[in-house]
Amino acid sequence: MDDCLFCKIARKDIPAALVYEDDHLLAFKDIFPQAPVHLLIIPKAHCESLGDLTPEIAAATARIPQVAAKLAAEQGVQASGWRLLSNNGPDAGQSVFHLHFHLLGGKPLGAKLCV
Ligand code: AMP
Ligand code: ZN
């Protein structure tokens, strides 16, 4: 999509601190990190949220936990613990409408999943 921020990052039209790339997935550092490790993992193809998956994007997205585990190990938080989550829609606070998963770690993240 022309005006989608994460599509622009996937096309390399705007820069990001990339930490992983394959044919269908991309991971980069969140620009406003909320933890010492805060990465975003996205399918390169545009899809607004988990409610809009096509079979092709679903197949790529199904590999995200595996990629997240590899990145967590590389970032040194495999043993200390990490969280993988996706905000979908307004009540979840989604602010970029291209499907993405946050990988957070490097400090105690708290027990609450919502306020
Ligand atoms: P969400 O609120 O779940 O939609 O998450 C969107 C995330 O994208 C936020 O954590 C932002 O800090 C992050 N973000 C916004 N713009 C950029 C950017 N240009 N590069 C990297 N991360 C970004
Ligand atoms: Zn997009």
Short mmCIF file of C-alpha atoms and ligand atoms in Angstrom, two decimals:
data_model
loop_
_atom_site.label_atom_id
_atom_site.label_comp_id
_atom_site.label_asym_id
_atom_site.label_seq_id
_atom_site.Cartn_x
_atom_site.Cartn_y
_atom_site.Cartn_z
CA MET A 1 0.00 0.00 0.00
CA ASP A 2 1.40 3.36 -1.05
CA ASP A 3 0.71 5.28 2.15
CA CYS A 4 1.39 2.52 4.70
CA LEU A 5 4.39 3.18 6.97
CA PHE A 6 5.40 -0.47 7.35
CA CYS A 7 4.95 -1.16 3.62
CA LYS A 8 7.39 1.71 3.05
CA ILE A 9 9.85 0.08 5.48
CA ALA A 10 9.33 -3.31 3.76
CA ARG A 11 10.07 -1.68 0.37
CA LYS A 12 13.12 0.09 1.90
CA ASP A 13 11.59 3.42 0.93
CA ILE A 14 12.24 4.64 4.47
CA PRO A 15 15.02 3.40 6.76
CA ALA A 16 14.66 1.10 9.75
CA ALA A 17 17.13 -0.79 11.92
CA LEU A 18 16.62 -4.20 10.36
CA VAL A 19 17.45 -7.29 12.40
CA TYR A 20 15.93 -10.04 10.22
CA GLU A 21 14.71 -10.47 6.68
CA ASP A 22 13.53 -13.32 4.50
CA ASP A 23 11.31 -13.46 1.42
CA HIS A 24 8.09 -12.84 3.37
CA LEU A 25 8.99 -11.44 6.81
CA LEU A 26 10.94 -8.47 8.12
CA ALA A 27 11.99 -7.51 11.66
CA PHE A 28 13.32 -4.17 12.84
CA LYS A 29 13.84 -2.18 16.03
CA ASP A 30 10.86 -0.23 17.32
CA ILE A 31 11.58 3.49 16.99
CA PHE A 32 10.14 4.21 20.49
CA PRO A 33 11.36 1.18 22.46
CA GLN A 34 9.36 0.29 25.56
CA ALA A 35 11.93 -2.24 26.78
CA PRO A 36 15.68 -2.79 26.27
CA VAL A 37 14.73 -5.22 23.50
CA HIS A 38 11.76 -4.05 21.46
CA LEU A 39 11.51 -5.41 17.93
CA LEU A 40 8.67 -5.44 15.43
CA ILE A 41 8.14 -8.45 13.17
CA ILE A 42 5.94 -7.96 10.11
CA PRO A 43 4.82 -9.83 7.03
CA LYS A 44 6.17 -7.87 4.06
CA ALA A 45 2.82 -8.08 2.27
CA HIS A 46 0.24 -5.59 3.46
CA CYS A 47 -2.47 -6.84 5.78
CA GLU A 48 -4.15 -4.58 8.31
CA SER A 49 -4.50 -7.01 11.20
CA LEU A 50 -5.03 -10.66 12.09
CA GLY A 51 -8.64 -10.18 11.02
CA ASP A 52 -7.55 -9.62 7.42
CA LEU A 53 -5.16 -12.51 6.80
CA THR A 54 -5.04 -14.03 3.33
CA PRO A 55 -3.89 -17.66 3.13
CA GLU A 56 -0.50 -16.52 1.81
CA ILE A 57 0.04 -13.97 4.58
CA ALA A 58 -1.25 -16.46 7.17
CA ALA A 59 1.39 -18.95 6.05
CA ALA A 60 4.14 -16.36 6.47
CA THR A 61 2.72 -15.12 9.78
CA ALA A 62 2.65 -18.67 11.15
CA ARG A 63 6.45 -18.61 11.10
CA ILE A 64 6.68 -15.46 13.25
CA PRO A 65 6.96 -17.30 16.61
CA GLN A 66 9.93 -19.25 15.23
CA VAL A 67 11.60 -16.07 13.96
CA ALA A 68 10.85 -14.36 17.29
CA ALA A 69 12.54 -17.16 19.22
CA LYS A 70 15.63 -16.91 17.02
CA LEU A 71 15.72 -13.13 17.51
CA ALA A 72 15.17 -13.45 21.27
CA ALA A 73 18.20 -15.74 21.43
CA GLU A 74 20.28 -13.36 19.30
CA GLN A 75 19.25 -10.42 21.48
CA GLY A 76 20.23 -12.31 24.63
CA VAL A 77 16.78 -12.56 26.23
CA GLN A 78 15.95 -16.22 25.58
CA ALA A 79 16.81 -17.23 29.14
CA SER A 80 15.56 -14.09 30.92
CA GLY A 81 12.23 -14.18 29.09
CA TRP A 82 10.39 -12.23 26.44
CA ARG A 83 6.90 -11.43 25.19
CA LEU A 84 5.39 -11.63 21.70
CA LEU A 85 2.15 -9.74 21.12
CA SER A 86 0.05 -8.12 18.44
CA ASN A 87 -2.39 -5.24 18.90
CA ASN A 88 -5.43 -5.61 16.66
CA GLY A 89 -7.87 -2.75 16.35
CA PRO A 90 -8.79 0.30 18.45
CA ASP A 91 -9.37 -1.29 21.87
CA ALA A 92 -5.96 -2.95 21.63
CA GLY A 93 -4.34 0.39 20.83
CA GLN A 94 -3.18 -0.51 17.33
CA SER A 95 -1.59 2.62 15.86
CA VAL A 96 0.04 1.30 12.68
CA PHE A 97 -2.44 -0.56 10.50
CA HIS A 98 -0.04 -3.06 8.96
CA LEU A 99 0.01 -6.34 10.89
CA HIS A 100 2.96 -6.51 13.28
CA PHE A 101 4.13 -8.42 16.34
CA HIS A 102 6.05 -6.78 19.17
CA LEU A 103 8.94 -8.76 20.66
CA LEU A 104 9.72 -7.29 24.09
CA GLY A 105 12.34 -8.28 26.63
CA GLY A 106 15.38 -7.30 28.61
CA LYS A 107 13.53 -6.28 31.80
CA PRO A 108 10.66 -7.64 33.90
CA LEU A 109 7.61 -6.92 31.74
CA GLY A 110 4.98 -7.12 34.45
CA ALA A 111 2.19 -9.63 34.89
CA LYS A 112 -0.64 -7.52 33.51
CA LEU A 113 -1.73 -7.97 29.91
CA CYS A 114 -4.04 -4.98 30.13
CA VAL A 115 -4.66 -2.08 32.48
P1 AMP B 1 0.99 -0.57 17.69
O1 AMP B 1 0.67 0.54 18.66
O2 AMP B 1 0.82 -1.94 18.23
O3 AMP B 1 0.29 -0.37 16.36
O4 AMP B 1 2.56 -0.47 17.42
C1 AMP B 1 3.14 0.37 16.48
C2 AMP B 1 4.58 0.50 16.85
O5 AMP B 1 5.28 1.03 15.73
C3 AMP B 1 4.86 1.44 18.02
O6 AMP B 1 5.51 0.72 19.07
C4 AMP B 1 5.76 2.51 17.41
O7 AMP B 1 6.77 2.95 18.29
C5 AMP B 1 6.34 1.80 16.22
N1 AMP B 1 6.78 2.65 15.12
C6 AMP B 1 6.13 3.70 14.58
N2 AMP B 1 6.84 4.22 13.56
C7 AMP B 1 7.98 3.47 13.45
C8 AMP B 1 9.11 3.50 12.59
N3 AMP B 1 9.24 4.42 11.59
N4 AMP B 1 10.08 2.59 12.77
C9 AMP B 1 9.98 1.67 13.76
N5 AMP B 1 8.93 1.58 14.60
C10 AMP B 1 7.94 2.46 14.45
ZN ZN B 2 1.33 -1.99 4.83
#
